[in-house]
Short mmCIF file of C-alpha atoms in Angstrom, two decimals:
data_model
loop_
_atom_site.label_atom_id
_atom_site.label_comp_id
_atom_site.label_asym_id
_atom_site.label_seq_id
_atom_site.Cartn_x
_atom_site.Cartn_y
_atom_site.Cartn_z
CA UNK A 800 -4.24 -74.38 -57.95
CA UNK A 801 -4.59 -76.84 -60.51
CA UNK A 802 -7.55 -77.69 -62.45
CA UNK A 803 -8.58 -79.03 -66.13
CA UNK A 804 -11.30 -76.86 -67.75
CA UNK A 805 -12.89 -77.08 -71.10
CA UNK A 806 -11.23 -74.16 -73.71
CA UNK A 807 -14.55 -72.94 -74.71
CA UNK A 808 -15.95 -72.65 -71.03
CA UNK A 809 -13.07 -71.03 -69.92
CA UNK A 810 -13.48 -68.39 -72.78
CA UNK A 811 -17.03 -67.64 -72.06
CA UNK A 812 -16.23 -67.29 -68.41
CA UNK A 813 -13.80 -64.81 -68.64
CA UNK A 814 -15.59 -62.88 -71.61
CA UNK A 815 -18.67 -62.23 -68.86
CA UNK A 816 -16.26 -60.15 -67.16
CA UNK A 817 -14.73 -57.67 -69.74
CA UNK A 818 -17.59 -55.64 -69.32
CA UNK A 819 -17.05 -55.22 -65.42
CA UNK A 820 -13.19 -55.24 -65.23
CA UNK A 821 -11.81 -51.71 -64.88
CA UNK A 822 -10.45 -50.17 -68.30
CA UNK A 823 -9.35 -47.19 -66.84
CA UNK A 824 -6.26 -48.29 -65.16
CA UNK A 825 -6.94 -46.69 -61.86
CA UNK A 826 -6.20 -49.63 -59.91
CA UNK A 827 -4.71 -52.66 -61.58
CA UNK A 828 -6.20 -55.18 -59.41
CA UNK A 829 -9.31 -53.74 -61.02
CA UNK A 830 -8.24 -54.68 -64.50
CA UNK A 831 -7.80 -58.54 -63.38
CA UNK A 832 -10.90 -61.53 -62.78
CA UNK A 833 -10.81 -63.17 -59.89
CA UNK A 834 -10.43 -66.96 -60.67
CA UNK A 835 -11.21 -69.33 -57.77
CA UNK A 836 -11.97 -73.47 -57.30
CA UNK A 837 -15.31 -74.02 -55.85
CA UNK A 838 -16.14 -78.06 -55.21
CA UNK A 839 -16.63 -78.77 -59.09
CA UNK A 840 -15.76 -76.26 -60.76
CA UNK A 841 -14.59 -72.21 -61.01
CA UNK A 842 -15.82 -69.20 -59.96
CA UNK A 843 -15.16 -66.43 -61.78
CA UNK A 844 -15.36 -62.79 -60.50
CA UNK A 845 -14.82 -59.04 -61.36
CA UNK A 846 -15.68 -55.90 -60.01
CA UNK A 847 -14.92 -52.32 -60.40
CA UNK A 848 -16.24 -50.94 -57.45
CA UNK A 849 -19.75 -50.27 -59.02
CA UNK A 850 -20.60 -53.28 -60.94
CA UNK A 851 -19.51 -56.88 -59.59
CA UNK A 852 -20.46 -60.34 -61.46
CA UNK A 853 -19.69 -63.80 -60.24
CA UNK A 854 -20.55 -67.29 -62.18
CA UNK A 855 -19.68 -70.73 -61.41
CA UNK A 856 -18.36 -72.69 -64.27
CA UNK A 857 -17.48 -76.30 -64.16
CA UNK A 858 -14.19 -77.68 -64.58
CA UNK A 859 -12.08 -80.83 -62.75
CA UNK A 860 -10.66 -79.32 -59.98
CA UNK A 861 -6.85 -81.13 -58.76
CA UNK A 862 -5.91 -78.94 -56.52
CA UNK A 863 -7.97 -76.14 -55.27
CA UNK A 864 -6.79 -72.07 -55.10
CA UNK A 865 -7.50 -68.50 -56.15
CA UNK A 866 -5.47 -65.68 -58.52
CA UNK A 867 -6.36 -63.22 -60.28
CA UNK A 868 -4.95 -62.63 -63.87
CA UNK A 869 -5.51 -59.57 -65.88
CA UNK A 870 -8.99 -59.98 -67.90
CA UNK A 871 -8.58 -58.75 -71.49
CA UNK A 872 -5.18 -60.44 -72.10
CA UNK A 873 -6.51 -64.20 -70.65
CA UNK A 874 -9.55 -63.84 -72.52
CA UNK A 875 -7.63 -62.65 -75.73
CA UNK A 876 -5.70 -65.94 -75.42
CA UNK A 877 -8.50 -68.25 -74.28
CA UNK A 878 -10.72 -67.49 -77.34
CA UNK A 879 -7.66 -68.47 -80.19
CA UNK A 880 -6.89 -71.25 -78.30
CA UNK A 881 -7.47 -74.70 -80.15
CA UNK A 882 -10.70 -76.59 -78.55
CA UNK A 883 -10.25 -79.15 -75.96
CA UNK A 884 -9.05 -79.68 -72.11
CA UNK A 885 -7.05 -76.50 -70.62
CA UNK A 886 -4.65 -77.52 -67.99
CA UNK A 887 -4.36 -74.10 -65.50
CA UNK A 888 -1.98 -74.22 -62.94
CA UNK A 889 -1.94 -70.99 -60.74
CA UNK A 890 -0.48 -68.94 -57.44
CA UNK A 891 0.01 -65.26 -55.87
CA UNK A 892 2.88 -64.79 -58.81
CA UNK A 893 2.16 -66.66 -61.78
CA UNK A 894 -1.13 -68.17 -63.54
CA UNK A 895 0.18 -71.17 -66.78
CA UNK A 896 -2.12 -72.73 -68.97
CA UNK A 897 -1.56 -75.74 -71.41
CA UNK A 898 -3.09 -77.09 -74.17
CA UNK A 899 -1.35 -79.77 -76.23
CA UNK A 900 2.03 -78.27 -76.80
CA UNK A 901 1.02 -74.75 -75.90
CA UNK A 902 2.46 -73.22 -73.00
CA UNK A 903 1.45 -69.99 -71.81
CA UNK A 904 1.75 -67.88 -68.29
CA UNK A 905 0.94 -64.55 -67.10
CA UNK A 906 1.90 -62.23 -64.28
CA UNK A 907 -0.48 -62.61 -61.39
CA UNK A 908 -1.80 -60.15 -58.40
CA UNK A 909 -2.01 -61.19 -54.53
CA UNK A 910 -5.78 -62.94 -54.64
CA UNK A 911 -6.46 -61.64 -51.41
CA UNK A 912 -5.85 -57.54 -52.53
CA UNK A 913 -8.57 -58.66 -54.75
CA UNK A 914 -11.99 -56.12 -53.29
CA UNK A 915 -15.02 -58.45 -51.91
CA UNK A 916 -17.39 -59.74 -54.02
CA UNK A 917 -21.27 -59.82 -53.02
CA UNK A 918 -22.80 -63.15 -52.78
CA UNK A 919 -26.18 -62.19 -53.66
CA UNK A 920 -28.33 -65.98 -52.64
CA UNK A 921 -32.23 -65.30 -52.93
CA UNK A 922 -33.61 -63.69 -50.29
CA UNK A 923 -35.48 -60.92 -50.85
CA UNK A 924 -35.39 -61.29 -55.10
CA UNK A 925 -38.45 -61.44 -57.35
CA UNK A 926 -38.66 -62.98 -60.83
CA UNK A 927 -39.07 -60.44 -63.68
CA UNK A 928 -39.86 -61.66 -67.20
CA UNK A 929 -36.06 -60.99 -68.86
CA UNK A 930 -37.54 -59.90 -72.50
CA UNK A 931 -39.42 -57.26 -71.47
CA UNK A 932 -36.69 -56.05 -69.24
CA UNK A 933 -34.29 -56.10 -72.09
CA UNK A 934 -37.18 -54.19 -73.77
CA UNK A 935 -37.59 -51.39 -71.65
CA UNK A 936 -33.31 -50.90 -71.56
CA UNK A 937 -32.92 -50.82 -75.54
CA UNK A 938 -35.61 -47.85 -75.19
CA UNK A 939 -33.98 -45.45 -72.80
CA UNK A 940 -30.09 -46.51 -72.73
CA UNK A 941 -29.60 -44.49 -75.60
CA UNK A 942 -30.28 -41.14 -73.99
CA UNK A 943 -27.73 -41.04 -70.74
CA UNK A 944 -26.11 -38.11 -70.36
CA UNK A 945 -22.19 -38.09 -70.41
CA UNK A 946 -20.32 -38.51 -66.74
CA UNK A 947 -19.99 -35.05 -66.40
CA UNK A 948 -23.39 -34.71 -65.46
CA UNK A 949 -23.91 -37.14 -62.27
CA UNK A 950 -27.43 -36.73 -62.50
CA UNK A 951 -27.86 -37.74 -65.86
CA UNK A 952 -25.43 -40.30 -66.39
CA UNK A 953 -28.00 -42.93 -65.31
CA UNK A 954 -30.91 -44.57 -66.19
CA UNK A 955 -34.12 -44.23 -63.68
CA UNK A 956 -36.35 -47.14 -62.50
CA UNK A 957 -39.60 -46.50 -60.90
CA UNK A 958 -43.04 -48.58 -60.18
CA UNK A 959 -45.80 -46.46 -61.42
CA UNK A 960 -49.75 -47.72 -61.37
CA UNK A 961 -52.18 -47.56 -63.91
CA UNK A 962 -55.45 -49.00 -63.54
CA UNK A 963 -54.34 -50.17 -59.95
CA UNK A 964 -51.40 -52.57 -61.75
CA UNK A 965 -47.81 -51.85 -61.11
CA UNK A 966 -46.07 -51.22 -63.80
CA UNK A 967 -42.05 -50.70 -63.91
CA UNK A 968 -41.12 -47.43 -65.80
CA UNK A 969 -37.01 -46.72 -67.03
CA UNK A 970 -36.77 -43.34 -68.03
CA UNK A 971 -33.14 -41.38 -69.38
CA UNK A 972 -32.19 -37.78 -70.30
CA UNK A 973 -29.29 -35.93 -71.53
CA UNK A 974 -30.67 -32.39 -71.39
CA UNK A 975 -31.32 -32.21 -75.00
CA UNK A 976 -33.95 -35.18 -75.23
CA UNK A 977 -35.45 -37.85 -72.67
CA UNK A 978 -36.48 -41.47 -73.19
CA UNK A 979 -39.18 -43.13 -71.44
CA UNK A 980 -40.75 -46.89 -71.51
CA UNK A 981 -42.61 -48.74 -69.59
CA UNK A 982 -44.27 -52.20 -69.19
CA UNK A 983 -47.01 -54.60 -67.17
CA UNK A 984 -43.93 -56.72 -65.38
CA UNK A 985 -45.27 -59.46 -62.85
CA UNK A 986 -43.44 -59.10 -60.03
CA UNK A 987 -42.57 -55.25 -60.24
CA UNK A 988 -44.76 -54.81 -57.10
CA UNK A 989 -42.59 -56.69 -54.85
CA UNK A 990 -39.22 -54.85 -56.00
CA UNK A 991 -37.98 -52.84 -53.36
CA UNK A 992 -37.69 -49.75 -55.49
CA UNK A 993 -39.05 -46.96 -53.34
CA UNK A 994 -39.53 -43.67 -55.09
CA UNK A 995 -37.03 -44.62 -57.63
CA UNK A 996 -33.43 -45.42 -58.09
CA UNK A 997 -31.11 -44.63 -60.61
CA UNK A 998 -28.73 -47.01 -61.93
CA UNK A 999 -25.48 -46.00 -64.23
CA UNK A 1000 -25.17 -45.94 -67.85
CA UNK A 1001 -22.39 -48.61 -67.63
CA UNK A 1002 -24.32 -50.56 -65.05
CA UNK A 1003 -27.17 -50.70 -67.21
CA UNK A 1004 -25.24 -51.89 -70.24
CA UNK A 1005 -24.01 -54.70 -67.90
CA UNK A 1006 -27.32 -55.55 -67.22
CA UNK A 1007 -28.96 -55.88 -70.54
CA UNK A 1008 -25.72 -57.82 -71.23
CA UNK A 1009 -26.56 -59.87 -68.20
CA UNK A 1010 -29.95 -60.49 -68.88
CA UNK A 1011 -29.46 -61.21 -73.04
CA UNK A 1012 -26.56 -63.84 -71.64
CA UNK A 1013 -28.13 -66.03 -69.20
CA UNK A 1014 -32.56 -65.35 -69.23
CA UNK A 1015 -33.20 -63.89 -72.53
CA UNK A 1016 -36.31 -66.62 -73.33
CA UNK A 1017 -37.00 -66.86 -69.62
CA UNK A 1018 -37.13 -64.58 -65.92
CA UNK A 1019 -34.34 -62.62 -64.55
CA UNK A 1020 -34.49 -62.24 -60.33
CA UNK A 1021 -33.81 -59.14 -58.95
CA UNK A 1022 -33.78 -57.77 -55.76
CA UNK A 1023 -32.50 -53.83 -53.95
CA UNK A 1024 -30.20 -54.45 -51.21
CA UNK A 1025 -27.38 -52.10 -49.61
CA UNK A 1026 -27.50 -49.85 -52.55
CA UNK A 1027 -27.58 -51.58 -55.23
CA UNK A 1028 -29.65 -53.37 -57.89
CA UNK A 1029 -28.78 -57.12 -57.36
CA UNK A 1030 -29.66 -59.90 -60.51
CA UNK A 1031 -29.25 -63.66 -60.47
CA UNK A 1032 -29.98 -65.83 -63.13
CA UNK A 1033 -28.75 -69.50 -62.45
CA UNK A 1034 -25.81 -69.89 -60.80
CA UNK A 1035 -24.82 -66.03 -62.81
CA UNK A 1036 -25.07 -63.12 -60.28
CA UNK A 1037 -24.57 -59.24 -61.36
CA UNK A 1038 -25.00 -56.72 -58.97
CA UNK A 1039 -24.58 -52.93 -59.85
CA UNK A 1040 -24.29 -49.79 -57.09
CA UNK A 1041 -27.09 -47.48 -57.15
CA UNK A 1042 -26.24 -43.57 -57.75
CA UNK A 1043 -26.76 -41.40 -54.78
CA UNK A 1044 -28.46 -38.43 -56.42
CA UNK A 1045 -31.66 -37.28 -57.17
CA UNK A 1046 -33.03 -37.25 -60.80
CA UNK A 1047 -34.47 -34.53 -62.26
CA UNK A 1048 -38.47 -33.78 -62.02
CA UNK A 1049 -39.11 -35.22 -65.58
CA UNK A 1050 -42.87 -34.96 -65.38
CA UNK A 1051 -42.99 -31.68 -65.66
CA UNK A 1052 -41.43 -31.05 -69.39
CA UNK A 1053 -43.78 -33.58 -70.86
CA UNK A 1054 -46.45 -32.18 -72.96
CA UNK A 1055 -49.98 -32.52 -71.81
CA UNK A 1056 -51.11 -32.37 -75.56
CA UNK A 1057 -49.61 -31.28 -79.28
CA UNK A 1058 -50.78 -29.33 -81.68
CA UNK A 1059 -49.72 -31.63 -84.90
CA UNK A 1060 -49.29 -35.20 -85.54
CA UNK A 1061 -47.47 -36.88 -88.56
CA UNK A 1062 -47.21 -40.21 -89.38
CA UNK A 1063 -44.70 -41.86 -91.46
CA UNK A 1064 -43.04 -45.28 -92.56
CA UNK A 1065 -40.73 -45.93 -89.62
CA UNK A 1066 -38.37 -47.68 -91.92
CA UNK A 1067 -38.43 -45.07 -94.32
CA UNK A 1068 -37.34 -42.40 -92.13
CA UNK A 1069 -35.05 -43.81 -90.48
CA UNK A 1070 -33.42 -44.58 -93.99
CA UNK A 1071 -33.49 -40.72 -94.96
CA UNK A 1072 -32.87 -39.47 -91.10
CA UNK A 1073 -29.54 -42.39 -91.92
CA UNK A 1074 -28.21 -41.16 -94.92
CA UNK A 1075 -28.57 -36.95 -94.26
CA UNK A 1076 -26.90 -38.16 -91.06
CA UNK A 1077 -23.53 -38.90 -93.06
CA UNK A 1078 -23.02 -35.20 -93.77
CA UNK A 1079 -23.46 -34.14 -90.13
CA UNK A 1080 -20.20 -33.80 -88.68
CA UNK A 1081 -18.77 -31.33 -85.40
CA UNK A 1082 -20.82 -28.87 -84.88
CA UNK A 1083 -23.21 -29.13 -87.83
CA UNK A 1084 -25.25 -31.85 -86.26
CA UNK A 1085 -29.06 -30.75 -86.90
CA UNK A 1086 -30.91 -31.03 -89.98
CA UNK A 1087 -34.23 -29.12 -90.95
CA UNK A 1088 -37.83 -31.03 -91.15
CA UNK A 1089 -40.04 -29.05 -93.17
CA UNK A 1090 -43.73 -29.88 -92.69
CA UNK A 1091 -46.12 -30.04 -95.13
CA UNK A 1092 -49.70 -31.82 -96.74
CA UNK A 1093 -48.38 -35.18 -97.50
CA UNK A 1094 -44.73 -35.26 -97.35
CA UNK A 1095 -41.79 -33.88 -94.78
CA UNK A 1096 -38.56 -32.14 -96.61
CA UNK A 1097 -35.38 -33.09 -94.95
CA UNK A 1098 -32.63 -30.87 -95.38
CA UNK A 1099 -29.04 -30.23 -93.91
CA UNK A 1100 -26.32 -28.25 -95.01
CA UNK A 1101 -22.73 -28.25 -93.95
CA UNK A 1102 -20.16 -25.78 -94.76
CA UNK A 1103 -16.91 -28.01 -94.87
CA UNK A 1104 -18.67 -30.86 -96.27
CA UNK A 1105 -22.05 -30.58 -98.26
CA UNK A 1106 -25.22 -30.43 -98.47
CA UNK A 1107 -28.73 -33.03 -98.29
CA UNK A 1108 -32.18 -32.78 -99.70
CA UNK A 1109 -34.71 -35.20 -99.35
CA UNK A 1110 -38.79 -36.00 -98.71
CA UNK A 1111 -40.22 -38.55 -96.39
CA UNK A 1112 -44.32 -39.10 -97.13
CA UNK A 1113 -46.30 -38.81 -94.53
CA UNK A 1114 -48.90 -41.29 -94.13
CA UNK A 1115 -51.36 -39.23 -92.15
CA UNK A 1116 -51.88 -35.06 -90.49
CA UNK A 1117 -53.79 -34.75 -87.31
CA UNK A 1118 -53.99 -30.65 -86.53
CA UNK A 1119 -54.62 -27.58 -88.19
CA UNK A 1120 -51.29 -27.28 -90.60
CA UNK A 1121 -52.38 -23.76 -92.90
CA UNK A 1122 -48.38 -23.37 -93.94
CA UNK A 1123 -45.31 -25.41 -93.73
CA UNK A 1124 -43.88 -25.76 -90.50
CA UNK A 1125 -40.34 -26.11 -89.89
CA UNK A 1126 -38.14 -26.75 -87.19
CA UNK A 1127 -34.76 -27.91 -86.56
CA UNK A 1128 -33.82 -31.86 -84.84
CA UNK A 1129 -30.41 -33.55 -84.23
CA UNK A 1130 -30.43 -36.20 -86.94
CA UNK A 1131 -29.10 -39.07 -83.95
CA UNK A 1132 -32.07 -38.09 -81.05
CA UNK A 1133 -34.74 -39.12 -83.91
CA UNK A 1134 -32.90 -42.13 -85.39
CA UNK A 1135 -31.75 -43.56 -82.01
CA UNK A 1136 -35.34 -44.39 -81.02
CA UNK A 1137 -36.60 -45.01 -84.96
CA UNK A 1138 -34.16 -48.17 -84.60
CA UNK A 1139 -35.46 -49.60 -81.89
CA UNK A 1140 -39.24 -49.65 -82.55
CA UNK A 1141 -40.36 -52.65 -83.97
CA UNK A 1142 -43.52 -51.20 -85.80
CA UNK A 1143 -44.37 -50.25 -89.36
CA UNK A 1144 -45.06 -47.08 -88.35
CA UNK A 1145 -43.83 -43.94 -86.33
CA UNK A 1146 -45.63 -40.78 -84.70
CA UNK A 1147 -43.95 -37.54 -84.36
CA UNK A 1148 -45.80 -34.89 -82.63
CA UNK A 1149 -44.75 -31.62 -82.06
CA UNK A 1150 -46.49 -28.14 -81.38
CA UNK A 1151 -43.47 -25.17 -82.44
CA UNK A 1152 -39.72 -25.07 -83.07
CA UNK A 1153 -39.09 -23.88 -79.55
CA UNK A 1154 -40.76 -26.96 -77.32
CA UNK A 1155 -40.29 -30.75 -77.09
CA UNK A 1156 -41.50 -33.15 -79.91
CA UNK A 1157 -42.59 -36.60 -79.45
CA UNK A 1158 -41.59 -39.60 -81.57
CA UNK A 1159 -43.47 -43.01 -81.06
CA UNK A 1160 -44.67 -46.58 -82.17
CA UNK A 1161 -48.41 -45.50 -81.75
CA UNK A 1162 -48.96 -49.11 -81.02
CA UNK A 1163 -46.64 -48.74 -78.17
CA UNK A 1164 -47.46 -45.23 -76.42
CA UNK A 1165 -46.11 -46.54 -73.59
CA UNK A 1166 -42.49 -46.35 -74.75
CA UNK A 1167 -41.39 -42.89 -76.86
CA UNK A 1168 -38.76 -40.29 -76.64
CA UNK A 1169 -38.74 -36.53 -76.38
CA UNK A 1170 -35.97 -34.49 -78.32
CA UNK A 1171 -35.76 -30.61 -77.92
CA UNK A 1172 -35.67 -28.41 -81.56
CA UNK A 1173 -32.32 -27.17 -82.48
CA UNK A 1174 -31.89 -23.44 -83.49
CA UNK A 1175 -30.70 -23.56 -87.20
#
């Protein structure tokens, strides 16, 4: 192979893989891009077994061919390398690149060891409007469980109805909390999305990378085919394996109604929920709300480091409050959704220290999160 490629397009080429590439090390194949001539221009791949992306970028092409070179250390290079015309020369054992009177190579891996990557073309995709996807994933991302609960380590898409519209609804848990948003998305009705799939934390990371990279200001298309979620947007395709397990019953822990409301400054908890947050460290991760006419006392107290005091107001009380309530929250599972609400204000609902709470933009009740009390 031999081809002439601008610095900068060559950088941005091989940064859209580092999210895919595999960082594990379990196969080192996985840890490379696949780098191939295509007519005018490159195609860059990577994979690592669950989420695959391949874009075309264009570059003069002398003699055509395909390596693969190990992501993270070409891109590392690419990006300090002075602007202008890259000269990359490559085979089965070597890649070399030159600019001016730099000369670099690096160790290559047989191209064709390198696993299959899914052209993904256009059948069968719809167009869905990419900012209110990218919406919906900042709202629920945040609440994934860890790997060592399969179930949980994803995020769930569904098509729900309301008002005989189809609506597409992401919804995450832990175990400890669970985020749920939803949004009017033309196009939603034609995704093949059945009664829900569930997509991986990574995978969905990927995508909101995808999606912010290529359509942010315009549509995404996606399509469902052979397991997986599949997304194009120009001549960038992502496509991400779907999990083969059942999500838990989620309707059934949301609360029909709640006994008290209280509504604050969003940014003004989420500065107090911030700072009491610095003393929570290990195990000492919840603080204490303390309810009250016209103000909440936040309080946590940590053994090996300190102690916090402080009052949020509270704008407005819906429900019968005759003495201070108080009940126990992790400091992050209220100020992960506080930071990505875009109104003045914020709801938090909640009926006794032992059941679910609600915190939401009560301009947007269609997105809010759930967080279980901690005993303190």
């Amino acid at each position: 192979m031999q081809v002439h490629i601008e610095q900068e397009v060559l950088m941005k080429g091989v940064n859209h893989t580092l999210g895919v590439v595999d960082k594990k090390g379990t196969l080192p194949i996985l840890s490379h891009c696949l780098i191939q001539t295509n007519g005018s221009g490159l195609i860059v791949s990577a994979t690592d077994l669950e989420t695959s992306f391949r874009g075309f970028y264009p570059a003069e092409v002398l003699e055509p061919g395909t390596f693969t070179v190990q992501a993270h250390a070409l891109h590392s290079l690419a990006k300090d390398l002075p602007k202008g015309r890259v000269e990359i020369r490559g085979d089965d054992r070597q890649v070399k690149l030159e600019v001016g009177e730099s000369r670099y190579k690096f160790n290559t891996l047989p191209a064709d060891q390198y696993p299959p990557i899914p052209e993904i073309g256009e059948e069968g995709l719809v167009e869905l409007e990419a900012g209110l996807l990218l919406e919906l994933i900042d709202k629920t991302v945040f609440s994934v469980g860890d790997d060592l609960q399969y179930h949980l380590s994803g995020v769930f898409w569904e098509r729900v109805k309301h008002e005989g519209e189809a609506w597409l609804r992401l919804v995450s848990t832990d175990g400890h909390r669970l985020s749920l948003a939803e949004r009017l998305l033309p196009g939603v009705e034609r995704l093949e999305l059945g009664e829900g799939i569930l997509v991986p934390a990574k995978a969905v990371r990927e995508i909101r990378r995808f999606v912010d990279g290529y359509a942010r200001e315009g549509a995404v298309k996606a399509g469902v085919r052979n397991k997986a979620l599949c997304l194009k947007a120009g001549d960038k395709e992502l496509s991400v394996r779907i999990l083969d397990k059942k999500f838990p019953e989620y309707r059934r822990i949301i609360p029909e109604e709640f006994r008290h409301t209280f509504t604050f400054s969003r940014q003004e908890l989420a500065a107090v929920l911030k700072r009491i947050s610095l003393l929570t460290q290990g195990p000492f991760r919840g603080v204490i709300f303390t309810f009250s006419d016209g103000a909440a006392e936040i309080a946590h107290e940590n053994p090996e480091v300190g102690a916090g005091r402080e009052t949020a107001g509270i704008l407005e009380t819906a429900g019968d409050l005759a003495e201070p309530l108080q009940i126990g929250f992790n400091a992050r599972y209220l100020l992960e959704p506080l930071q990505v609400m875009k109104g003045e204000q914020a709801v938090l609902s909640v009926n006794d220290p032992g059941r679910p709470c609600r915190i939401m933009d009560p301009d947007n009740p269609h997105c809010y999160s759930l967080v279980m009390p901690m005993s303190m």
